[in-house]
JSON list of C-alpha atoms in Angstrom, two decimals:
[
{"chain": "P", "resi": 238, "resn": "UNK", "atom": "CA", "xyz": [-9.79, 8.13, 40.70]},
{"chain": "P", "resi": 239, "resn": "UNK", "atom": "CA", "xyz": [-13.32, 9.09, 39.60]},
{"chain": "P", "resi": 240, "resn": "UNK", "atom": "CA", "xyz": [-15.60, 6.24, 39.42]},
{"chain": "P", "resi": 241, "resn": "UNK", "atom": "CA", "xyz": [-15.72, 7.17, 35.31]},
{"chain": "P", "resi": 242, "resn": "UNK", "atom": "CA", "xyz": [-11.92, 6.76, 34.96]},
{"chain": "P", "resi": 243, "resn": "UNK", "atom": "CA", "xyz": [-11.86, 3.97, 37.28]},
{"chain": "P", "resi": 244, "resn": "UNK", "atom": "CA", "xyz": [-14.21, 1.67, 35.17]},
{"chain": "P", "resi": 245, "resn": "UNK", "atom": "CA", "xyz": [-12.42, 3.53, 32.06]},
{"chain": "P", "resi": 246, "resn": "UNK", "atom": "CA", "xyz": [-9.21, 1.23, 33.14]},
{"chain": "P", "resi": 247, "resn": "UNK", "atom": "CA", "xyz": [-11.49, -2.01, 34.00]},
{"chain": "P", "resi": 248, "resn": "UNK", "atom": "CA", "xyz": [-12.31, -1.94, 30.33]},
{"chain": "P", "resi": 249, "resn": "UNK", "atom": "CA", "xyz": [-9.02, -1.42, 29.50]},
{"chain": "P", "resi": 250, "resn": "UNK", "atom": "CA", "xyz": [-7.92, -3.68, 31.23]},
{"chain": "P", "resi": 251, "resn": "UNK", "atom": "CA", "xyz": [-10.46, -6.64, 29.96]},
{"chain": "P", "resi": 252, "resn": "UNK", "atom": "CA", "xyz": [-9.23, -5.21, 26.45]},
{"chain": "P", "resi": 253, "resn": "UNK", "atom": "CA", "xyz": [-5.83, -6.01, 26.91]},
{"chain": "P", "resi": 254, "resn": "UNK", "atom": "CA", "xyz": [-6.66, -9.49, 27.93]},
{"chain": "P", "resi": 255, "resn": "UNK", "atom": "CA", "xyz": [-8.81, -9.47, 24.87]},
{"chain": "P", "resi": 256, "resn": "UNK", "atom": "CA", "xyz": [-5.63, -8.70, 22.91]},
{"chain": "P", "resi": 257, "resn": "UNK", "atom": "CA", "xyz": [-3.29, -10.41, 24.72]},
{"chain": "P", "resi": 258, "resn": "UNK", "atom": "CA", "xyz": [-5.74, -13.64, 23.86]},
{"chain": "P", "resi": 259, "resn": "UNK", "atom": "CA", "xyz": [-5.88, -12.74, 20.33]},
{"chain": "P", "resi": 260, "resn": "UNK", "atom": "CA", "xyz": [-2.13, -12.37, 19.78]},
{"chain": "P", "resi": 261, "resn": "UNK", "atom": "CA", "xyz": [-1.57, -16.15, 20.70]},
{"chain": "P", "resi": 262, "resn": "UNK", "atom": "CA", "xyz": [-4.53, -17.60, 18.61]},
{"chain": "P", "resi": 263, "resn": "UNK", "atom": "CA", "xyz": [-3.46, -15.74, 15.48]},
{"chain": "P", "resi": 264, "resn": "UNK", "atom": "CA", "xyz": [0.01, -17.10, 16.61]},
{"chain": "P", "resi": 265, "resn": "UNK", "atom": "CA", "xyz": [-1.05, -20.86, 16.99]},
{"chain": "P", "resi": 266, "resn": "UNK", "atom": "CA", "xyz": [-3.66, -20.06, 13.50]},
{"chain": "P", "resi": 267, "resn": "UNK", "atom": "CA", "xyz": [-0.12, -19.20, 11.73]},
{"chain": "P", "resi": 268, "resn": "UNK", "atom": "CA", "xyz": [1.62, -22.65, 13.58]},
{"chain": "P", "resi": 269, "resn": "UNK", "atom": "CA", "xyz": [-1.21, -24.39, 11.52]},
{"chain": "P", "resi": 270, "resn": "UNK", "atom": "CA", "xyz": [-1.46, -22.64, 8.22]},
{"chain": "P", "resi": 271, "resn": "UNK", "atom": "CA", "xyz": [2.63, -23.12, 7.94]},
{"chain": "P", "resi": 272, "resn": "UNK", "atom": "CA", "xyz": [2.25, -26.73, 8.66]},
{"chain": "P", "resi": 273, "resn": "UNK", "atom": "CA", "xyz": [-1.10, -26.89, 5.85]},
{"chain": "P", "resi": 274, "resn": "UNK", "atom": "CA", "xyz": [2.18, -24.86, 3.43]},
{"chain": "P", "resi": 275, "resn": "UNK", "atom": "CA", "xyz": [4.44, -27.19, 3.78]},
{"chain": "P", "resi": 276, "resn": "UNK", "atom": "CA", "xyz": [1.81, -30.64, 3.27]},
{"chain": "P", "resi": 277, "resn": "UNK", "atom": "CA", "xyz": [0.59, -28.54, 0.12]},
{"chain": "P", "resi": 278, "resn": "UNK", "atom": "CA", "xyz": [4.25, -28.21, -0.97]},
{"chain": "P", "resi": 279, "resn": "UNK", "atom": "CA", "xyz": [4.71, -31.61, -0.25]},
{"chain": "P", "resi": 280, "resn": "UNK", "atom": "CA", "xyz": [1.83, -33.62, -1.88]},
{"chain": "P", "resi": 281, "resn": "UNK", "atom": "CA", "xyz": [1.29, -30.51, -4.37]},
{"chain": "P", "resi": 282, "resn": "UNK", "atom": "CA", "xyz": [-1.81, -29.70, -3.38]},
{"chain": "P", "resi": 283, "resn": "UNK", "atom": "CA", "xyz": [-3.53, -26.86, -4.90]},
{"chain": "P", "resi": 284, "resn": "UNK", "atom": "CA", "xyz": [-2.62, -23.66, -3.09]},
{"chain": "P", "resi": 285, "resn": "UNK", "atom": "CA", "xyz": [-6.42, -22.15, -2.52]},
{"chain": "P", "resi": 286, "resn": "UNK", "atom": "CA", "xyz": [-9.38, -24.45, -2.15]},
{"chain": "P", "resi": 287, "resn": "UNK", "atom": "CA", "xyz": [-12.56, -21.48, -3.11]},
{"chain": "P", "resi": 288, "resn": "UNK", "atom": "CA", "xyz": [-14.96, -23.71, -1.90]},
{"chain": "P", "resi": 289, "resn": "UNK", "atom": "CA", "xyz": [-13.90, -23.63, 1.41]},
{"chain": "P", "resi": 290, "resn": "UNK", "atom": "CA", "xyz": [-12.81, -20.30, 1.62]},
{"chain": "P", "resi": 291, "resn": "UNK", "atom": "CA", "xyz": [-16.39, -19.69, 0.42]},
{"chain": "P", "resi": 292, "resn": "UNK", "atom": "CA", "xyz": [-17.56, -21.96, 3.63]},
{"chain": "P", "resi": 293, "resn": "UNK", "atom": "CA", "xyz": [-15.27, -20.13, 5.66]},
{"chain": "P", "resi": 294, "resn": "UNK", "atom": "CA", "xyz": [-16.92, -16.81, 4.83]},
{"chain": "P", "resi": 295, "resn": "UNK", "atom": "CA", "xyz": [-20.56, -17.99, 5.26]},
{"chain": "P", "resi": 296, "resn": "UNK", "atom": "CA", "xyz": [-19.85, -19.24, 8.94]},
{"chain": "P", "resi": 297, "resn": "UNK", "atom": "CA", "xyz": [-17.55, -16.88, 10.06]},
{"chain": "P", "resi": 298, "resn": "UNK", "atom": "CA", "xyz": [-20.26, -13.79, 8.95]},
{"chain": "P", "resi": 299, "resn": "UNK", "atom": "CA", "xyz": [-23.13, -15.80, 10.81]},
{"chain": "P", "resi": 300, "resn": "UNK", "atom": "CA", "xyz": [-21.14, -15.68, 13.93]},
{"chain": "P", "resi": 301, "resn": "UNK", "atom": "CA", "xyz": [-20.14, -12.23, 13.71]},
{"chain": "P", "resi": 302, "resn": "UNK", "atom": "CA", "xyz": [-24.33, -11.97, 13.57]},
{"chain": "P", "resi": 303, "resn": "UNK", "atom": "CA", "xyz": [-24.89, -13.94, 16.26]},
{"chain": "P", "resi": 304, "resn": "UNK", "atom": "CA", "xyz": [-22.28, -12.20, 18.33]},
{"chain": "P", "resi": 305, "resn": "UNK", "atom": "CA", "xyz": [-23.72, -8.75, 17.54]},
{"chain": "P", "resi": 306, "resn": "UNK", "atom": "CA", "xyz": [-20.00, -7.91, 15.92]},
{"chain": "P", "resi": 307, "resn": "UNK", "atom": "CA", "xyz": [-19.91, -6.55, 12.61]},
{"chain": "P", "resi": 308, "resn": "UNK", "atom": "CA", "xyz": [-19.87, -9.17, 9.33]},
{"chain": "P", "resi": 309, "resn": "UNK", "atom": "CA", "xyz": [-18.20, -6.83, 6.94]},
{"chain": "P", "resi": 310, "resn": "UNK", "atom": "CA", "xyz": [-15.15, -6.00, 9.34]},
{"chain": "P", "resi": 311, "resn": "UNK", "atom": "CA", "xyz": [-15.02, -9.25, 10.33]},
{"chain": "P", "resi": 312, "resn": "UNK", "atom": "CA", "xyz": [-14.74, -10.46, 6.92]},
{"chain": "P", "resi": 313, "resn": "UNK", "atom": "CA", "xyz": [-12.01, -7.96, 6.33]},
{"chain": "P", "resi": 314, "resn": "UNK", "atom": "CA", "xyz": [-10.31, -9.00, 8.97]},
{"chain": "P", "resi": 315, "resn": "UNK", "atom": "CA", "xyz": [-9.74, -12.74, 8.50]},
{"chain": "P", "resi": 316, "resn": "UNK", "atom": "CA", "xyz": [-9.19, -11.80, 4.65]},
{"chain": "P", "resi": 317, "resn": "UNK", "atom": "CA", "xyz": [-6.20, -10.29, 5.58]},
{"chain": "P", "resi": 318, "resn": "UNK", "atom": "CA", "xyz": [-5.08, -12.50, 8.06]},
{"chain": "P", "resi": 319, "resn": "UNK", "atom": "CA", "xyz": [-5.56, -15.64, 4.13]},
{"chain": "P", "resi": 320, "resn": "UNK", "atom": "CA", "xyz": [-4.11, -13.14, 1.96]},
{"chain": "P", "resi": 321, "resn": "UNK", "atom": "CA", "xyz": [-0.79, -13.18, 4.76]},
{"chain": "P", "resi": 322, "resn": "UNK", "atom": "CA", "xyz": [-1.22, -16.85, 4.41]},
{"chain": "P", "resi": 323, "resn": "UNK", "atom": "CA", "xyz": [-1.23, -17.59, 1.01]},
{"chain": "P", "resi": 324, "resn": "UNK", "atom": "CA", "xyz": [2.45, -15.47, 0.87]},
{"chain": "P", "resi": 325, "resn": "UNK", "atom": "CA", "xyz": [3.64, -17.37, 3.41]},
{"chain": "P", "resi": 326, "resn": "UNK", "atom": "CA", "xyz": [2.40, -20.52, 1.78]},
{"chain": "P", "resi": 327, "resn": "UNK", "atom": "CA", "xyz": [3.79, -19.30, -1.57]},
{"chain": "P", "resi": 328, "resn": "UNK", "atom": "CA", "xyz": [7.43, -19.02, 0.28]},
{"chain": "P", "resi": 329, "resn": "UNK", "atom": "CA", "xyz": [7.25, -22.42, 2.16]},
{"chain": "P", "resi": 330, "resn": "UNK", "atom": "CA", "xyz": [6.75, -23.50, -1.29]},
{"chain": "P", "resi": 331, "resn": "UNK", "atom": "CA", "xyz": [9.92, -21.89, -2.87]},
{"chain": "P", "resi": 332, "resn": "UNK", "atom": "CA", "xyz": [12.12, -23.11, -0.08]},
{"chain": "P", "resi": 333, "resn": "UNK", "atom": "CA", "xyz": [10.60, -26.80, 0.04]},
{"chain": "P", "resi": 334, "resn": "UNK", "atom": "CA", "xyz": [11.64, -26.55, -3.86]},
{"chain": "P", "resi": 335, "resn": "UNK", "atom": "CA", "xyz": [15.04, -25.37, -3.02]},
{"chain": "P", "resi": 336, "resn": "UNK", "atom": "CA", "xyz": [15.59, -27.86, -0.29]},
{"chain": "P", "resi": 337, "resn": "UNK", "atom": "CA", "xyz": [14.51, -30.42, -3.15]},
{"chain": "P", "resi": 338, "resn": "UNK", "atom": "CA", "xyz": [17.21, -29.30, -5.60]},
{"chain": "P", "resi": 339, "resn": "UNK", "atom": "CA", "xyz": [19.90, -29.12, -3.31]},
{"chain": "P", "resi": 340, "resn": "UNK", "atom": "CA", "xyz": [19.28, -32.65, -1.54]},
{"chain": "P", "resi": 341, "resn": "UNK", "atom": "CA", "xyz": [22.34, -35.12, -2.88]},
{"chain": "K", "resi": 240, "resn": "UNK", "atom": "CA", "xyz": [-8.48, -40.75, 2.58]},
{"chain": "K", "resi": 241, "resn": "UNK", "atom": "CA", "xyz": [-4.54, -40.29, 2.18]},
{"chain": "K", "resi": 242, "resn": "UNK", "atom": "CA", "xyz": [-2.88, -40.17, 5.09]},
{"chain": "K", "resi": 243, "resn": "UNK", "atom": "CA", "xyz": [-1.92, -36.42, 3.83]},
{"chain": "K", "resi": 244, "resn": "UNK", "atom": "CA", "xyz": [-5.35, -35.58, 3.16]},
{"chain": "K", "resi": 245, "resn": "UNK", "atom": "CA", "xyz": [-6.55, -36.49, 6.78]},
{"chain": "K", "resi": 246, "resn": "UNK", "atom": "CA", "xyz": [-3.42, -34.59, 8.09]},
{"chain": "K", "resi": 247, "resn": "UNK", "atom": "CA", "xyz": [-4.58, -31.64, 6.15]},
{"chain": "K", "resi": 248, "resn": "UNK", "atom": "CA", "xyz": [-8.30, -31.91, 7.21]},
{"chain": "K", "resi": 249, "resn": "UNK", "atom": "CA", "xyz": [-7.42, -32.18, 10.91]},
{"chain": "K", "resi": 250, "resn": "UNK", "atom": "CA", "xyz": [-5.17, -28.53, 10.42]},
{"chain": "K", "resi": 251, "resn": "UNK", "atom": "CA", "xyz": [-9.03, -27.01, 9.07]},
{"chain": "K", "resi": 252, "resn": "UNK", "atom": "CA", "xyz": [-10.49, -28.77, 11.95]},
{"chain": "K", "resi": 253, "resn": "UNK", "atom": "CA", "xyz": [-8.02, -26.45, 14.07]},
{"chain": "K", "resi": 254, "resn": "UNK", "atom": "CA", "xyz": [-8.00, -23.77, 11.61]},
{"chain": "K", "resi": 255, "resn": "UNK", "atom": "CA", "xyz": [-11.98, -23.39, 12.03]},
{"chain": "K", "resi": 256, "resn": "UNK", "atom": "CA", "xyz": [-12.15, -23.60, 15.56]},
{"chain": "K", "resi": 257, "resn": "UNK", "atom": "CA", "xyz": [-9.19, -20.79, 16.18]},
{"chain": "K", "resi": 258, "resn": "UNK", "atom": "CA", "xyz": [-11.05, -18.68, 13.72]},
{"chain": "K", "resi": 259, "resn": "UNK", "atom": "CA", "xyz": [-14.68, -19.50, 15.82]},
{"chain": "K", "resi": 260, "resn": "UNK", "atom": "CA", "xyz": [-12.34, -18.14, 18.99]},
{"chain": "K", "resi": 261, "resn": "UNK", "atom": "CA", "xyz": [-11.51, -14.85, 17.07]},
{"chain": "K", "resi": 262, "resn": "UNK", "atom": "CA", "xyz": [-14.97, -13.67, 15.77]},
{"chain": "K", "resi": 263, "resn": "UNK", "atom": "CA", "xyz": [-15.53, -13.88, 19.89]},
{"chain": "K", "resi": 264, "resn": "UNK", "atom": "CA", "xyz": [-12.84, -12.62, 21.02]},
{"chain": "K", "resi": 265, "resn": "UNK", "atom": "CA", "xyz": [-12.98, -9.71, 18.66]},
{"chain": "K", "resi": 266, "resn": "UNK", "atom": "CA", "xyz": [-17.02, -9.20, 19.48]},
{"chain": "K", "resi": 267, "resn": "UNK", "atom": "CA", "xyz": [-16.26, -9.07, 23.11]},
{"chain": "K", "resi": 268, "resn": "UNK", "atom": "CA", "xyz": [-13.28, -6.44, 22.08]},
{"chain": "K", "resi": 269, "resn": "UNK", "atom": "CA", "xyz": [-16.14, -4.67, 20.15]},
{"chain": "K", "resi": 270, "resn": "UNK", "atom": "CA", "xyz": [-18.60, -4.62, 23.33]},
{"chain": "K", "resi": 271, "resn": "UNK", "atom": "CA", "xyz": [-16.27, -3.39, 25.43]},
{"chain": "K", "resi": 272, "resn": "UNK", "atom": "CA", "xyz": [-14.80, -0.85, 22.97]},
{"chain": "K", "resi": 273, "resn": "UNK", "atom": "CA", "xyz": [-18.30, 0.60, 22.67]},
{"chain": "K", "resi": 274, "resn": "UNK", "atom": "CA", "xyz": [-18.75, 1.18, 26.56]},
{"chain": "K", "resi": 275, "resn": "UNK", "atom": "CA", "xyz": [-15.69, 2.92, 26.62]},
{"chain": "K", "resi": 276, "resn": "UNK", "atom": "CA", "xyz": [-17.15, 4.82, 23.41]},
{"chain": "K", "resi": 277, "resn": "UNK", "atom": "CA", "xyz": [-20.23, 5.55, 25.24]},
{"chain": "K", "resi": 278, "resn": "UNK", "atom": "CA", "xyz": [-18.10, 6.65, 28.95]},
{"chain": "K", "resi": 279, "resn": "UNK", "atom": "CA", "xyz": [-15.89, 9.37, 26.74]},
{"chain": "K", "resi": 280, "resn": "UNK", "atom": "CA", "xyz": [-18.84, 10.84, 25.35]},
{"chain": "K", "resi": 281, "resn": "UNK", "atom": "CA", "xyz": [-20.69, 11.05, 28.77]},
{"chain": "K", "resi": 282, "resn": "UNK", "atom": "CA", "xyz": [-17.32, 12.64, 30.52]},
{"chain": "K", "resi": 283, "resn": "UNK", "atom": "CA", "xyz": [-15.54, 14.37, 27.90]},
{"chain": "K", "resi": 284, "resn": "UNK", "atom": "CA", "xyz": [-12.49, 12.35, 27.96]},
{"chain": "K", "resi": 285, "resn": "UNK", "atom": "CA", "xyz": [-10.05, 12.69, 24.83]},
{"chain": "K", "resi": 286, "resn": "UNK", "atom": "CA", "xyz": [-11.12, 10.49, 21.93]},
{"chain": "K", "resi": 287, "resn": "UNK", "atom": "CA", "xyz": [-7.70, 8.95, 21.62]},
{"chain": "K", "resi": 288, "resn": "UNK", "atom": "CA", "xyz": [-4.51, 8.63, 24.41]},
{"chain": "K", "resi": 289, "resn": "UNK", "atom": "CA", "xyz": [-1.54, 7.98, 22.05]},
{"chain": "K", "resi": 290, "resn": "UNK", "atom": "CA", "xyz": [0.56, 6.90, 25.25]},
{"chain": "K", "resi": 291, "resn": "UNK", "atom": "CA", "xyz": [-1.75, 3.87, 26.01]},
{"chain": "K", "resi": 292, "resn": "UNK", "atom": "CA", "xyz": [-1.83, 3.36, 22.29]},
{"chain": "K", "resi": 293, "resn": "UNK", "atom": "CA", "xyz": [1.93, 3.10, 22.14]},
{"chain": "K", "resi": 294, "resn": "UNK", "atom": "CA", "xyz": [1.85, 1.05, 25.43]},
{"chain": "K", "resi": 295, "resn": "UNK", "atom": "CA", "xyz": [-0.25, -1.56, 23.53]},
{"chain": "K", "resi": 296, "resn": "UNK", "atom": "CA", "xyz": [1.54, -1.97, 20.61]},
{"chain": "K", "resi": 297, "resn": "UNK", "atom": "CA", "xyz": [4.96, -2.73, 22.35]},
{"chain": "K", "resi": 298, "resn": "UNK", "atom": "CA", "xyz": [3.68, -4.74, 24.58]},
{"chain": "K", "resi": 299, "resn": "UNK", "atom": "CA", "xyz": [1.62, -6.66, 21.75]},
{"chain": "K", "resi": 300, "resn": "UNK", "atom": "CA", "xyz": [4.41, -6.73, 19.96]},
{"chain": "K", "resi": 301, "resn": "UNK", "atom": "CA", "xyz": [6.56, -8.40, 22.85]},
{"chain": "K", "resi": 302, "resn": "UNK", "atom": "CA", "xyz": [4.31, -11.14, 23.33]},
{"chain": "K", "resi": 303, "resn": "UNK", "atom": "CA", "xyz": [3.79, -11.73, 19.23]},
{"chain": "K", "resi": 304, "resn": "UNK", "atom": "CA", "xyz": [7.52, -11.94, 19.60]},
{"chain": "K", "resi": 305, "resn": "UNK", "atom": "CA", "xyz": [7.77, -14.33, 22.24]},
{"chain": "K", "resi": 306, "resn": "UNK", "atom": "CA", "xyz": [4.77, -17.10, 20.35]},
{"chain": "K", "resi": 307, "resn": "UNK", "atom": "CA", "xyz": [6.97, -16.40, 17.26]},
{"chain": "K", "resi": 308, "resn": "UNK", "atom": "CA", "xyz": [4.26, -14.90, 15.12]},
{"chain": "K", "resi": 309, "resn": "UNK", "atom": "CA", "xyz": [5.10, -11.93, 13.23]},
{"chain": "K", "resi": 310, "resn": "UNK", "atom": "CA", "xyz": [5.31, -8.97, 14.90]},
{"chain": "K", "resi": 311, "resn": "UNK", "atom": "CA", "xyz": [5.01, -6.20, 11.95]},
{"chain": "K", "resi": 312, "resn": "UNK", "atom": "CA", "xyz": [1.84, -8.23, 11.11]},
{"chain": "K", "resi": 313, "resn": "UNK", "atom": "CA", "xyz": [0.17, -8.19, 14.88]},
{"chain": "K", "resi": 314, "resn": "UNK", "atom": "CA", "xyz": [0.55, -4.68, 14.63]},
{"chain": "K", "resi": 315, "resn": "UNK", "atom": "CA", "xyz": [-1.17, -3.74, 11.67]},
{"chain": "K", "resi": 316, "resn": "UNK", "atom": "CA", "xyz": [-4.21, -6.28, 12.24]},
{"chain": "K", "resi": 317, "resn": "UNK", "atom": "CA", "xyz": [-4.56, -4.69, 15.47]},
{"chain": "K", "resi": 318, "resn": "UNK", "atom": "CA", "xyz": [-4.66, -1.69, 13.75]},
{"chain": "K", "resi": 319, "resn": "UNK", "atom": "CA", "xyz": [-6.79, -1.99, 11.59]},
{"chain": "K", "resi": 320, "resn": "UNK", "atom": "CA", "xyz": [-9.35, -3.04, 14.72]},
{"chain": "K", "resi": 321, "resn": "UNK", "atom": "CA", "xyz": [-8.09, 0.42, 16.20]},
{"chain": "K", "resi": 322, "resn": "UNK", "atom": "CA", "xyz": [-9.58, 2.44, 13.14]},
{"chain": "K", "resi": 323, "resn": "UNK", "atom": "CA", "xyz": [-12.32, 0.52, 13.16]},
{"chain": "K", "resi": 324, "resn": "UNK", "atom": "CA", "xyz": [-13.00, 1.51, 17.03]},
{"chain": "K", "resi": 325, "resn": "UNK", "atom": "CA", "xyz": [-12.33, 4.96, 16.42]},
{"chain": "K", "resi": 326, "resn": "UNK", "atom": "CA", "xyz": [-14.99, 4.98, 13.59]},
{"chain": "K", "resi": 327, "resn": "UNK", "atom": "CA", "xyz": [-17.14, 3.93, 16.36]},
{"chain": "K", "resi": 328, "resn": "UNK", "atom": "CA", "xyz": [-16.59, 6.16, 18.67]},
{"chain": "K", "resi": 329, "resn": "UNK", "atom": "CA", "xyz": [-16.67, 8.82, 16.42]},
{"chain": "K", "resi": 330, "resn": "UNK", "atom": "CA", "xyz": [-20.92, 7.76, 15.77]},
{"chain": "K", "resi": 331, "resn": "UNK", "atom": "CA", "xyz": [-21.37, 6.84, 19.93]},
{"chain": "K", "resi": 332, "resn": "UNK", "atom": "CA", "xyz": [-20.35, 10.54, 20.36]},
{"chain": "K", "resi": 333, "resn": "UNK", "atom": "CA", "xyz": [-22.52, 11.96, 18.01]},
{"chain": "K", "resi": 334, "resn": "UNK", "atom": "CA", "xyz": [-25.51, 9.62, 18.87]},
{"chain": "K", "resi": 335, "resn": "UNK", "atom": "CA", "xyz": [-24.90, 10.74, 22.42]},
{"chain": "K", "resi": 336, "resn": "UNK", "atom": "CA", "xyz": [-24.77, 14.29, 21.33]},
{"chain": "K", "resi": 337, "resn": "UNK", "atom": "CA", "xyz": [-27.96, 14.28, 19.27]},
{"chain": "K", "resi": 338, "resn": "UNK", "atom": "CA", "xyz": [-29.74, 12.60, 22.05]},
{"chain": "K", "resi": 339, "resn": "UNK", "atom": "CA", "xyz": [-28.55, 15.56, 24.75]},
{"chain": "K", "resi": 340, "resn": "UNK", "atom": "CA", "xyz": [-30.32, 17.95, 22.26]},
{"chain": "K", "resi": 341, "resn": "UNK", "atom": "CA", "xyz": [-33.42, 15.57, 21.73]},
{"chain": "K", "resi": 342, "resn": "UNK", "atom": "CA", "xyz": [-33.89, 15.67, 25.85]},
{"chain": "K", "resi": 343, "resn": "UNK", "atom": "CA", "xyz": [-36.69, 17.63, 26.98]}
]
């Protein structure tokens, strides 16, 4: 292998470990955000908190800066990540009201 | 504070610090993503190699699987960093290419 193609597969290789890391923290952030769904079901909580979201935001965009990695898509990126949240969220809901109906 | 309440502030507490793990994760994705940007340009190598890409996402897949997150959702956030990369390239190549012509 040329020495080009052989670094080529060390970064790919750090890459997948990357990935492989990232798959089990959004994994274990999903564990928690079910667990916050069903307390908020069960105390009827209010679904979204802005404030916090807005704190969120502000930190997560300074350590994107301070990490050299991009604000905007990093923004993006963990406001898809709430927006798959809050419809899980809304469905832990709907079967915790379910559950409640059915209960004897 | 209700005992719910201080449940629900210890899940941020976790939620915040998985979310501090991701911005790094995903910078250190971004560094080396850009090396490897920088290494095509310098050697010519194909922009995109759909056989690793395919190689990543069942593999990805497989382990989102196996920490029971979802796997549809895995894929498309790791997506979405894909496009993102390939945007990035896209500029390392031609800021490698205008700086070939800019050499005395």
């Amino acid at each position: 292998m040329s020495n080009a193609a052989s670094q080529l597969a060390a970064y790919r290789k750090t890459i997948d470990n990357l990935d492989n890391a990232l798959v089990h923290i959004l994994a274990e952030r999903f564990r928690c955000t079910d667990a916050v769904g069903l307390l908020k079901a069960q105390h009827d909580f209010p679904p979204v908190d802005p404030d916090r979201e807005a704190r969120q935001f502000s930190r997560l965009r300074g350590l994107a800066q301070d990490a050299k990695a991009d604000p905007d898509f990093v923004e993006r990126l963990i406001k898809s990540i709430m927006i798959e949240v809050v419809a899980r969220h809304r469905q832990i809901s709907a079967d915790y009201a379910a559950q409640q109906v059915d209960a004897p």
